[in-house]
Coordinates of C-alpha atoms in Angstrom, one line a residue:
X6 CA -62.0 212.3 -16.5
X7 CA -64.5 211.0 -19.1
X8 CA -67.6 212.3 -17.4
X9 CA -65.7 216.0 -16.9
X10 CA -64.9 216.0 -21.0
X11 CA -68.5 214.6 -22.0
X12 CA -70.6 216.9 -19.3
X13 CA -68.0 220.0 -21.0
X14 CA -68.9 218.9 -24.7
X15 CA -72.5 218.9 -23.2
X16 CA -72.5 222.1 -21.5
X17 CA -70.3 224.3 -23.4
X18 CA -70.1 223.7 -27.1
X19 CA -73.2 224.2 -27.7
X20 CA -72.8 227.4 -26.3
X21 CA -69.4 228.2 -27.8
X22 CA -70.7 227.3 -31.7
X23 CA -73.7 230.2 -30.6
X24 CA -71.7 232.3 -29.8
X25 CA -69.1 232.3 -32.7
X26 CA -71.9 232.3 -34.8
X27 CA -73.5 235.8 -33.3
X28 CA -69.9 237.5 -33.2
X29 CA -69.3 236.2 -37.5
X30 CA -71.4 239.2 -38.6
X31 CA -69.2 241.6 -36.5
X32 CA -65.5 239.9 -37.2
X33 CA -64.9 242.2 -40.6
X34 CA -63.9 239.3 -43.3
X35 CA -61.2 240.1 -46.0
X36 CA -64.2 240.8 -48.7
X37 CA -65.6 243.0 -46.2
X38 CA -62.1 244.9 -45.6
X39 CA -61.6 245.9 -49.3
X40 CA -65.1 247.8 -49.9
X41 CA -63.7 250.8 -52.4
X42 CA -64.1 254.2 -53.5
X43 CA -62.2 256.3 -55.0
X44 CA -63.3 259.8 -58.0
X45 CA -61.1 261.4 -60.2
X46 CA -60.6 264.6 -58.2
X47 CA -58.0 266.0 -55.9
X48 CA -58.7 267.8 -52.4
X49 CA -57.8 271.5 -51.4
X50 CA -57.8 271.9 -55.3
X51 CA -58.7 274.9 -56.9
X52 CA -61.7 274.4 -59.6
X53 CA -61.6 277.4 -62.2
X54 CA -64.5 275.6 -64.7
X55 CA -67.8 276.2 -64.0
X56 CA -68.6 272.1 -65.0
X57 CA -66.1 269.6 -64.5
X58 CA -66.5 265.8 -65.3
X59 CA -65.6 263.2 -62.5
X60 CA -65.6 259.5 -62.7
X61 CA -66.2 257.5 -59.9
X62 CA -64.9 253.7 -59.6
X63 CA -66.9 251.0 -56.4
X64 CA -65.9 247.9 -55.7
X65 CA -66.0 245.4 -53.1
X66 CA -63.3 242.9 -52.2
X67 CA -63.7 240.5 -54.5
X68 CA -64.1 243.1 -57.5
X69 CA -67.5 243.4 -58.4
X70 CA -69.7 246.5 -58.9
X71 CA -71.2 247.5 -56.2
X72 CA -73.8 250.6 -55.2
X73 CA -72.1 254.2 -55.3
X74 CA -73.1 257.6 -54.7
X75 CA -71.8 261.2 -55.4
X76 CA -73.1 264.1 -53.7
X77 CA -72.1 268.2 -54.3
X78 CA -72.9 270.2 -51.5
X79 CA -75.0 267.6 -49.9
X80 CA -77.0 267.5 -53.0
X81 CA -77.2 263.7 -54.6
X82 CA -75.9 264.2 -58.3
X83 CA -77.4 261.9 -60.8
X84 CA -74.7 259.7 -63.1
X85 CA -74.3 260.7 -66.8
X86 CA -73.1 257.4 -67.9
X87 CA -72.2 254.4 -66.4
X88 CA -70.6 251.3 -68.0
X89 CA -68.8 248.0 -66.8
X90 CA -65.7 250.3 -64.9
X91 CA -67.1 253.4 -63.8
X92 CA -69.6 256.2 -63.5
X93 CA -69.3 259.5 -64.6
X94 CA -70.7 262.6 -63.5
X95 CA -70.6 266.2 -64.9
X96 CA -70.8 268.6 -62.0
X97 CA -72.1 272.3 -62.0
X98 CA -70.5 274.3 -59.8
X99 CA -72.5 277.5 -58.0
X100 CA -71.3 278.6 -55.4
X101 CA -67.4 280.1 -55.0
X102 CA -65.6 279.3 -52.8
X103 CA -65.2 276.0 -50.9
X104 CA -67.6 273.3 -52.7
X105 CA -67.3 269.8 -51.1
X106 CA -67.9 266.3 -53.0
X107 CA -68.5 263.3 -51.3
X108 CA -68.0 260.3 -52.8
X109 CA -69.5 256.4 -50.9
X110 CA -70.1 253.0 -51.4
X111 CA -70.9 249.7 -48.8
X112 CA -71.0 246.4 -49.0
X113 CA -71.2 243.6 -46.8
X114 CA -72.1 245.6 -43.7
X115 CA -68.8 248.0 -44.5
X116 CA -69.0 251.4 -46.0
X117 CA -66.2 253.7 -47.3
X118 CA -66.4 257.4 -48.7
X119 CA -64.3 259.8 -49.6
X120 CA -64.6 263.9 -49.0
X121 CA -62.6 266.8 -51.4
X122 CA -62.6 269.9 -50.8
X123 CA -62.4 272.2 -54.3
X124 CA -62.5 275.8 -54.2
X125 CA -64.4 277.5 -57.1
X126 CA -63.1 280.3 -58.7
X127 CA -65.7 281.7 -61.2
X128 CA -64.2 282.9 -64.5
X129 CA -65.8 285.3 -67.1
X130 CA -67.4 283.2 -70.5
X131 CA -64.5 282.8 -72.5
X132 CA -61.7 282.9 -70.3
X133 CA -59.0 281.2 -70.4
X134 CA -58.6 278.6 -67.4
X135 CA -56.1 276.8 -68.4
X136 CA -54.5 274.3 -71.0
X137 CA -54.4 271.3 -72.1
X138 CA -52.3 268.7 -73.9
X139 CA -54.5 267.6 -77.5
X140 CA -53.2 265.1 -80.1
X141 CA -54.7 263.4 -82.9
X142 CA -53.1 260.2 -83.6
X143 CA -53.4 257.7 -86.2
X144 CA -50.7 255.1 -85.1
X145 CA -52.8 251.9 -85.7
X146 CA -53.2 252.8 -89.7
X147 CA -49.1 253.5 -89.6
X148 CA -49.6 257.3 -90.0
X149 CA -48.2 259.1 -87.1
X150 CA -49.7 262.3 -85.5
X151 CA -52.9 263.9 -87.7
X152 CA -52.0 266.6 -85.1
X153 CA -49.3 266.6 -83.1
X154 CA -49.6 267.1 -78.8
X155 CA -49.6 270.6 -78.4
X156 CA -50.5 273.1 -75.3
X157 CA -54.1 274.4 -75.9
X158 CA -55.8 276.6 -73.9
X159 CA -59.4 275.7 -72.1
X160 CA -61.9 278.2 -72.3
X161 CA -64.7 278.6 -69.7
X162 CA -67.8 277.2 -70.7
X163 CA -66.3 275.3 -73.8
X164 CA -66.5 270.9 -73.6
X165 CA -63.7 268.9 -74.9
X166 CA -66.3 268.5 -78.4
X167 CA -65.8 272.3 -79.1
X168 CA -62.0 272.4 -78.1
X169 CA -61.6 269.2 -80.0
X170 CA -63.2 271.1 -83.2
X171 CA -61.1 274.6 -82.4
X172 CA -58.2 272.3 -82.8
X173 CA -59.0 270.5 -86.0
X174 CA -60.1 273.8 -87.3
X175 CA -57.0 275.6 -86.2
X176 CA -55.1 272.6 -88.2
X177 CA -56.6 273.1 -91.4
X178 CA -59.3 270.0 -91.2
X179 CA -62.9 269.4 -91.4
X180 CA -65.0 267.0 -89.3
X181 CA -68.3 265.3 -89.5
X182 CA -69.8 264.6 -86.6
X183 CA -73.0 263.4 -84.9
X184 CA -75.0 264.6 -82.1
X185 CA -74.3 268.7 -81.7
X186 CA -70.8 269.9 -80.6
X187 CA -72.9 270.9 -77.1
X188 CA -74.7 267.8 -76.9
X189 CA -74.2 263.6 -77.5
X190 CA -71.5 264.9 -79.4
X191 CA -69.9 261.7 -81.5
X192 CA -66.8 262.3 -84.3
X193 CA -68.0 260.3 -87.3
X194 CA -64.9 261.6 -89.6
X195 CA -61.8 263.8 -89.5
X196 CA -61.5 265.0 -93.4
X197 CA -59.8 266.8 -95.8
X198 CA -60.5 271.1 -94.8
X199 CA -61.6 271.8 -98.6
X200 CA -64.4 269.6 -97.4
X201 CA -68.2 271.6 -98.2
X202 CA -70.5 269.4 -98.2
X203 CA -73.0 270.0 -95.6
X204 CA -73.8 266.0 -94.6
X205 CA -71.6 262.4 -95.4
X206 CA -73.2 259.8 -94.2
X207 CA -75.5 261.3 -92.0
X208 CA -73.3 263.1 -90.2
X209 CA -73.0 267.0 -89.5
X210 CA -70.3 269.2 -91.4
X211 CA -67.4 271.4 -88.7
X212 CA -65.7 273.1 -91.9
X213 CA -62.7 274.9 -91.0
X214 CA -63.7 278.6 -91.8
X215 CA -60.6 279.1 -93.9
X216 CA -58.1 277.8 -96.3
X217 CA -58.1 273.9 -95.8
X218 CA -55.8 271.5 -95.6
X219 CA -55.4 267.3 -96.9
X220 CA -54.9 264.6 -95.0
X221 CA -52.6 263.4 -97.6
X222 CA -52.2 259.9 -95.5
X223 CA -50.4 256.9 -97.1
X224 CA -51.9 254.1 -94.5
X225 CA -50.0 251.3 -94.1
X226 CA -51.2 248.8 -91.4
X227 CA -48.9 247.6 -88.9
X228 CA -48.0 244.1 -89.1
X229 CA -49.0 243.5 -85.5
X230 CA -52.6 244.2 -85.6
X231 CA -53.3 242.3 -89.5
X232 CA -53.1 238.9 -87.9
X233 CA -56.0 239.7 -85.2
X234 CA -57.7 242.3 -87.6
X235 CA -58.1 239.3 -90.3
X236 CA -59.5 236.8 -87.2
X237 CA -62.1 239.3 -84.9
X238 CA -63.3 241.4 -87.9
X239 CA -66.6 240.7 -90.3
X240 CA -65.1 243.2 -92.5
X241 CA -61.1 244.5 -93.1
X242 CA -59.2 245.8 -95.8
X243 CA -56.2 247.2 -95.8
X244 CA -56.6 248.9 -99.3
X245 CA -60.1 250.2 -98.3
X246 CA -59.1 254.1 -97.5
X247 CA -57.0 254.5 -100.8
X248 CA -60.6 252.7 -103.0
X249 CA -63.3 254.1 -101.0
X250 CA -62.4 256.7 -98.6
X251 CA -59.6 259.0 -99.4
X252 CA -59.8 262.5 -98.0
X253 CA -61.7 261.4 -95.2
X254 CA -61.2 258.8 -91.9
X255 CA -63.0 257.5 -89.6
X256 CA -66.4 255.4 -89.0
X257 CA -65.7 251.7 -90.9
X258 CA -62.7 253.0 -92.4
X259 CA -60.5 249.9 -93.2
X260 CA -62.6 247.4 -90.8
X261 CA -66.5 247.1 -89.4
X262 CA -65.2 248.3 -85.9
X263 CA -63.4 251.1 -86.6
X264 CA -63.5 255.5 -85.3
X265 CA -62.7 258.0 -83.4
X266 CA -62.3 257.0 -79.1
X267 CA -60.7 259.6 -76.8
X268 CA -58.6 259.3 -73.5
X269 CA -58.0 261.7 -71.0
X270 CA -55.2 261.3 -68.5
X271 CA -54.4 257.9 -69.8
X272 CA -58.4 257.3 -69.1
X273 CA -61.2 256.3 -71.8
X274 CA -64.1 258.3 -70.7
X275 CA -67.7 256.4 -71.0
X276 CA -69.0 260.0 -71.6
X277 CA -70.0 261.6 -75.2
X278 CA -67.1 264.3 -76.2
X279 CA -70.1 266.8 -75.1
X280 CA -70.0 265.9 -71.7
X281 CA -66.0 265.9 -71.2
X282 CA -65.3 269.1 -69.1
X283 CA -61.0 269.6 -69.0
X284 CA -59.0 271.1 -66.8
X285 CA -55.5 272.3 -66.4
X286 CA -52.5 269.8 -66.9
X287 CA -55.2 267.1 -68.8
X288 CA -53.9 265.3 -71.1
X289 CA -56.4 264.5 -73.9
X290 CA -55.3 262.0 -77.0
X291 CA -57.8 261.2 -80.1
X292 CA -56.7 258.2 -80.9
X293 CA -57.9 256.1 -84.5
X294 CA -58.8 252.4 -83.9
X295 CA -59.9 249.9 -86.0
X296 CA -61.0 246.8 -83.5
X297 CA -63.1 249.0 -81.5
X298 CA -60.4 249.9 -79.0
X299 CA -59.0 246.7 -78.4
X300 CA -55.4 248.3 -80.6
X301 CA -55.0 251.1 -78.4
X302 CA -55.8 250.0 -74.7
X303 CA -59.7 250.7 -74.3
X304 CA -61.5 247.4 -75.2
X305 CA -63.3 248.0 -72.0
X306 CA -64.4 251.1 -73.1
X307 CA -67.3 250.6 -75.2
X308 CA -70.2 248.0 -74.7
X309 CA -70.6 245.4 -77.5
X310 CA -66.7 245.4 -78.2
X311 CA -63.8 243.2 -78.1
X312 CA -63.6 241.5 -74.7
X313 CA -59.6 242.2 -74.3
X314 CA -56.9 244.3 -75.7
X315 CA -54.3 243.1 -78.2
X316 CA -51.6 243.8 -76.1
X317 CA -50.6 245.9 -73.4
X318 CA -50.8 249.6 -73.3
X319 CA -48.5 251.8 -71.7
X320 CA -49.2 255.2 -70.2
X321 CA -47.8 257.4 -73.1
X322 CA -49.8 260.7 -71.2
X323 CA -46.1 261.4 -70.0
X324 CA -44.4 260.9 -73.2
X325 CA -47.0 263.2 -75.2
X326 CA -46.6 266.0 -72.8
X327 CA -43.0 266.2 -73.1
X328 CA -43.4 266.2 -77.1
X329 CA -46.0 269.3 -76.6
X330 CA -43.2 270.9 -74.8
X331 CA -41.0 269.9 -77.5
X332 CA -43.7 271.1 -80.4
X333 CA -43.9 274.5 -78.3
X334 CA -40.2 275.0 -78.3
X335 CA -40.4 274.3 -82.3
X336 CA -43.3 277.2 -82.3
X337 CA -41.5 279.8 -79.9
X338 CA -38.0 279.9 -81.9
X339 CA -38.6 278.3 -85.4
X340 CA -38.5 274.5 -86.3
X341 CA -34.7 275.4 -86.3
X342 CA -34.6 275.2 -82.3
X343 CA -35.0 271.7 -82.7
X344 CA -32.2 270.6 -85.1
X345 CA -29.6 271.1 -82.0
X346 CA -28.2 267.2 -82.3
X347 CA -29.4 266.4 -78.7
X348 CA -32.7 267.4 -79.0
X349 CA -33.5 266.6 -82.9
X350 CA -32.2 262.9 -81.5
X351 CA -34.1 262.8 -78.2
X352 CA -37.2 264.3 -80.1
X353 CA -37.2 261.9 -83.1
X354 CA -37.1 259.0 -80.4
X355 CA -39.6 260.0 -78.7
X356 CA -42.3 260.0 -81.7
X357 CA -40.9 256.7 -82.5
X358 CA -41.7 255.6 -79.3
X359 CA -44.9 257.2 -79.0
X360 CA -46.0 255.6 -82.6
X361 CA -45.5 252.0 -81.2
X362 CA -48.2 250.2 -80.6
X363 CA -47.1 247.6 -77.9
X364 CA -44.7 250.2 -76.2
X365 CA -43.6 249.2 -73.0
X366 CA -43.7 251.2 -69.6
X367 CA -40.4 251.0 -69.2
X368 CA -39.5 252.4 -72.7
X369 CA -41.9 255.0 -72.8
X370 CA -40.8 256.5 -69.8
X371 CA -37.1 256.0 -71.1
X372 CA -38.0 257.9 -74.2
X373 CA -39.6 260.6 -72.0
X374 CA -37.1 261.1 -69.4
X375 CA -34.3 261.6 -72.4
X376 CA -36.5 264.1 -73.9
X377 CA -37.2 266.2 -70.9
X378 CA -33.1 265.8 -70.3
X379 CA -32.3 267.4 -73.9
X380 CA -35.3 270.3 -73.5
X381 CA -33.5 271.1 -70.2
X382 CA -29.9 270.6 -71.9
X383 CA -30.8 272.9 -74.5
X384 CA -32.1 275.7 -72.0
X385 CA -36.0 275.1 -72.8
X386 CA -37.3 273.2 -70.0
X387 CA -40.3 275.3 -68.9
X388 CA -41.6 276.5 -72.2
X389 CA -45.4 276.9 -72.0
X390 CA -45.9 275.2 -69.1
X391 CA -49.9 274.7 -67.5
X392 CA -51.0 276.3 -64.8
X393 CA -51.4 274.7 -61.2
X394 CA -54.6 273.8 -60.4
X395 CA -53.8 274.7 -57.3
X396 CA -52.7 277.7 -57.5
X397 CA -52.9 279.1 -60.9
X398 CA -49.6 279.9 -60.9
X399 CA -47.1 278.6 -63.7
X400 CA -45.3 275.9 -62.4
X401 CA -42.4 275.3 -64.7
X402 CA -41.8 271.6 -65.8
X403 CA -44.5 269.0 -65.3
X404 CA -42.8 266.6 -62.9
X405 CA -44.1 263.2 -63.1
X406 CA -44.8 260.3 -61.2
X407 CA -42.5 257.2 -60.9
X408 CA -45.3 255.4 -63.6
X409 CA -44.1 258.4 -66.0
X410 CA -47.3 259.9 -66.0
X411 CA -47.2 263.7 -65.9
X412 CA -47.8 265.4 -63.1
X413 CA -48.7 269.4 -63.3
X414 CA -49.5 270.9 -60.4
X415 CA -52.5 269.2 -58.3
X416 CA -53.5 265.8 -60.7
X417 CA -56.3 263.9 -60.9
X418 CA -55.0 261.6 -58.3
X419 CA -56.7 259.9 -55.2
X420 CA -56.9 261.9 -51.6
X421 CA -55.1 259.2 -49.8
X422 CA -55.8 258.8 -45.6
X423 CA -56.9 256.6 -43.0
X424 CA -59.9 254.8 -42.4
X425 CA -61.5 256.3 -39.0
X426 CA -63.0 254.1 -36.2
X427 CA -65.7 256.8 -35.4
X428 CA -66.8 257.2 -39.3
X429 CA -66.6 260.6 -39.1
X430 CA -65.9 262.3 -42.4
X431 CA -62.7 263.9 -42.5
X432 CA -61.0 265.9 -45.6
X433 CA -59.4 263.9 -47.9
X434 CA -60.0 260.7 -46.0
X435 CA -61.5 257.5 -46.1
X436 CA -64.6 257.0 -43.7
X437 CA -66.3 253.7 -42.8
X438 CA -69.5 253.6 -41.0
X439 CA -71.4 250.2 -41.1
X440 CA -74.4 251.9 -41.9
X441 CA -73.8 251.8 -44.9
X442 CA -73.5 254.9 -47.6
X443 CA -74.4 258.1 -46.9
X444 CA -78.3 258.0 -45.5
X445 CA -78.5 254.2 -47.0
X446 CA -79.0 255.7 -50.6
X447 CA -78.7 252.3 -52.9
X448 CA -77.1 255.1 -55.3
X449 CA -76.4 253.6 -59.0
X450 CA -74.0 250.3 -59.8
X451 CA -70.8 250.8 -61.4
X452 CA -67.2 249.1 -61.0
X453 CA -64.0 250.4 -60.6
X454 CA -60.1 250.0 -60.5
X455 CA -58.4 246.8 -59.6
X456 CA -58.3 246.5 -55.5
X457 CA -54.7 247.2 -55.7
X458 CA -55.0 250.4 -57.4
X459 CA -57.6 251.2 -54.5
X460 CA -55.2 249.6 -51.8
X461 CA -52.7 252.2 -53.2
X462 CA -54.8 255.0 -52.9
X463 CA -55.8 254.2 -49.2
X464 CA -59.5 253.9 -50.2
X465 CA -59.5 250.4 -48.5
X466 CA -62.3 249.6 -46.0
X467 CA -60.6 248.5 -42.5
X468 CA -61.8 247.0 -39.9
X469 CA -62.4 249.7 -36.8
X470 CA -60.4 249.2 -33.9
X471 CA -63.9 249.3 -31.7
X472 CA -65.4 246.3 -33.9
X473 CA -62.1 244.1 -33.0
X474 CA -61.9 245.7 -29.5
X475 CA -65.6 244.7 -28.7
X476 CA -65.4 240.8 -30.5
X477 CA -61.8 240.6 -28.7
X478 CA -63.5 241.1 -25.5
X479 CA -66.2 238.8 -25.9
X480 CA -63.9 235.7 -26.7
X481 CA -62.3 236.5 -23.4
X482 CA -65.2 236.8 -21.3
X483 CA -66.2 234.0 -22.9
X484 CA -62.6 231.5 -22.1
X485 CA -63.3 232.6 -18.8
X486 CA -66.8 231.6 -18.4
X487 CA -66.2 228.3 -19.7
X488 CA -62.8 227.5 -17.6
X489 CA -64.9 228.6 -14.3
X490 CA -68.1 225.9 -15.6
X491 CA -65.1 223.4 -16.1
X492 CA -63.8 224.0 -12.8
X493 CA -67.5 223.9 -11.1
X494 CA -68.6 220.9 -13.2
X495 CA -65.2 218.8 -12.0
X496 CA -66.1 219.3 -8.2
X497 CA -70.0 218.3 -8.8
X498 CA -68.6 215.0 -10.6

């Protein structure tokens, strides 16, 4: 038997090693698998804005950024920011009707993109296309809601920096603010509305056109954030607003790494104010830090800050929706309509909650669901509610998602769907074509959401049934080869 196994090992591994080495590149690996893509848009939508903002997250399997592209129409669009999670885009739309975005990545020899379909609906200049949740919070200096979340409508042709300074204006408050409210728009200050003089440190007067109104704030820093405040910051002083800055707050108020950051949808955009298109059912929350986002869940969000957040940050885009609803049933009848026990208890405890810093999931969506039970209990549960952006039709009570995030309508959620063997774009699905992305374009480098959020949204490369069929059949054809040579070689020996 000892010549049959050493003429084998002669013959045949040699052979064998070749071939397992040819068929590597085509056996899909587990890196190779998880190629993502996923854009904040939703497919068969309706699109009543003429520009709408979409971010776009690519990763490959082991999380890094890898090359993406977004195309309108067929037309490449170029990125209008990009930082260490995402690119964003602001998209123009022309034509009405359907409108299709294609979104791609590759890596690895795998390639993924995602197709929605939007229908544009032109409106006039000025018309309203919707509404959206805005609050202006100043929970990490212990001061509650500046403003608090009310429905506001969205205007055609108006960015979130000229909604942002409607609001402020419609509350009875100035701003300074860099940039121009059309273009690299930054909020240097929020101030008292008496405010008249043109400039404060260098920054651009929004005066409120009428009778203004204080801030009248009585800061008083939560015992949470003093301990890292007094470590990460060069500067901080908890006394600083009342010595050097009363009337006005913002830019190096209190610490060197404090001002004004923004979320929408429980997102921090990497896109000036300026650039921020809304539509209906956003959720948008101007939000005060002082460690440069790091005390209110967006660390990540700015280049040059703090590596990690203090502490976790729950999804409160839920929570402040339900307290518009609240704030609109306080405006339709009188603050009277909410001093029925239920609701003045359900509605205090949901500020509370929406007020603490290290809030849980769990207890945010608590405080939410009880709300939303005492608004229905109390016969108000569809007051002011968005429009679909599906259909533009009012929808009643924004339903929400088992994370308690708000749901109104069509969200910004991921088109979920299969990955096709062919790679054939389909609508709303995932194609892979080992070509790479769309026509090979390297695109621009970005990263995106964890692979388990893309897992979750079925934007995960797979491998195609043909690849496995064809390196399936190879092995086989190969076993067989090799037990004929044995069989052969046995009867020369």
């Amino acid at each position: 038997m000892a010549p049959i196994v050493k003429g084998f090992i002669q013959r045949f591994v040699p052979l064998f090693l070749l071939l397992l080495l040819l068929l590597g590149g085509s056996i899909p690996t587990k890196a190779e698998a998880a190629v993502s893509v996923r854009a904040s848009l939703t497919d068969g939508s309706v699109q009543r804005g003429r520009k709408r903002t979409v971010e776009v997250w690519a990763r490959d399997g082991a999380g890094r950024k890898i090359a993406s592209r977004l195309t309108l129409n067929g037309k490449e669009m170029p990125s209008a920011w990009e930082d260490e999670e995402k690119a964003s885009y602001v998209l123009a739309f022309d034509r009405e009707g359907e409108n299709i975005v294609v979104v791609s990545a590759g890596a690895g020899g795998q390639a993924v993109s995602a197709t929605y379909r939007l229908q544009y609906r032109k409106a006039r200049q000025g018309e309203v296309i919707g509404q959206a949740v805005v609050a202006v919070e100043l929970f990490t200096i212990g001061c509650g809601y500046l403003v608090e979340p009310a429905f506001t409508d969205i205007r055609e042709g108006e960015n979130g920096a000229e909604l942002l300074l409607r609001v402020l204006h419609d509350s009875g408050y100035a701003a300074y603010y860099g940039g121009t409210p059309r273009s690299s728009f930054y909020l240097g200050y929020i101030a008292d509305g008496d405010k008249t003089a043109p400039r404060f440190n260098a920054y651009t007067l929004s005066g409120t056109g009428g009778v203004g109104r204080p801030l009248a704030l009585t800061p008083a820093i939560p015992p949470l954030l003093v301990p890292n405040l007094q470590r990460d910051m060069s500067f901080y002083d908890p006394l600083d607003y009342e010595k050097n800055w009363a009337g006005t707050v913002g830019e190096f108020v209190f610490t060197d790494q404090s001002g004004w950051m923004y979320a929408v949808n429980g997102r921090f955009p990497n896109v000036s104010l300026s650039d921020c298109y809304l539509s209906d059912g956003d959720v948008i929350r101007m939000q005060f830090t002082l460690a440069c986002g790091a005390d209110i869940g967006g660390s990540g969000a700015l280049r040059g800050g703090l590596s990690a957040d203090y502490y976790p940050a729950a999804d409160k885009e839920g929570l402040t929706a339900a307290l518009a609803r609240a704030t609109a049933v306080a405006r339709a009848g009188g603050s009277g309509r909410l001093e029925e026990p239920r609701l003045a208890a359900a509605y205090s405890a949901a500020v509370a909650a929406a007020q603490k810093l290290d809030l849980t999931q769990r207890e945010a969506d608590a405080a939410r669901e009880d709300l939303e039970a005492a608004l229905s209990a109390s016969g108000e549960p569809t007051v002011m509610p968005p429009l679909s952006r599906t259909t533009g039709e009012p929808t009643g009570a924004p339903k929400t998602s088992a994370a308690g995030e708000p749901v109104t309508g069509t969200t910004d959620s991921l088109s979920t769907g299969e990955t096709t063997a062919a790679g054939t774009t389909e609508t709303g699905r995932v194609t892979e074509d080992a070509a790479g992305p769309e026509s090979g374009a390297a695109g621009t480098l970005m990263t995106g959401a964890t692979p388990a959020a893309a897992e979750d949204a079925g934007l995960k490369a797979k491998p195609t049934a043909a690849g496995t069929g064809v390196c399936m059949t190879a092995l086989a054809l190969l076993a067989a080869f090799m037990i004929v040579r044995v069989i052969q070689g046995k009867r020369e020996d």
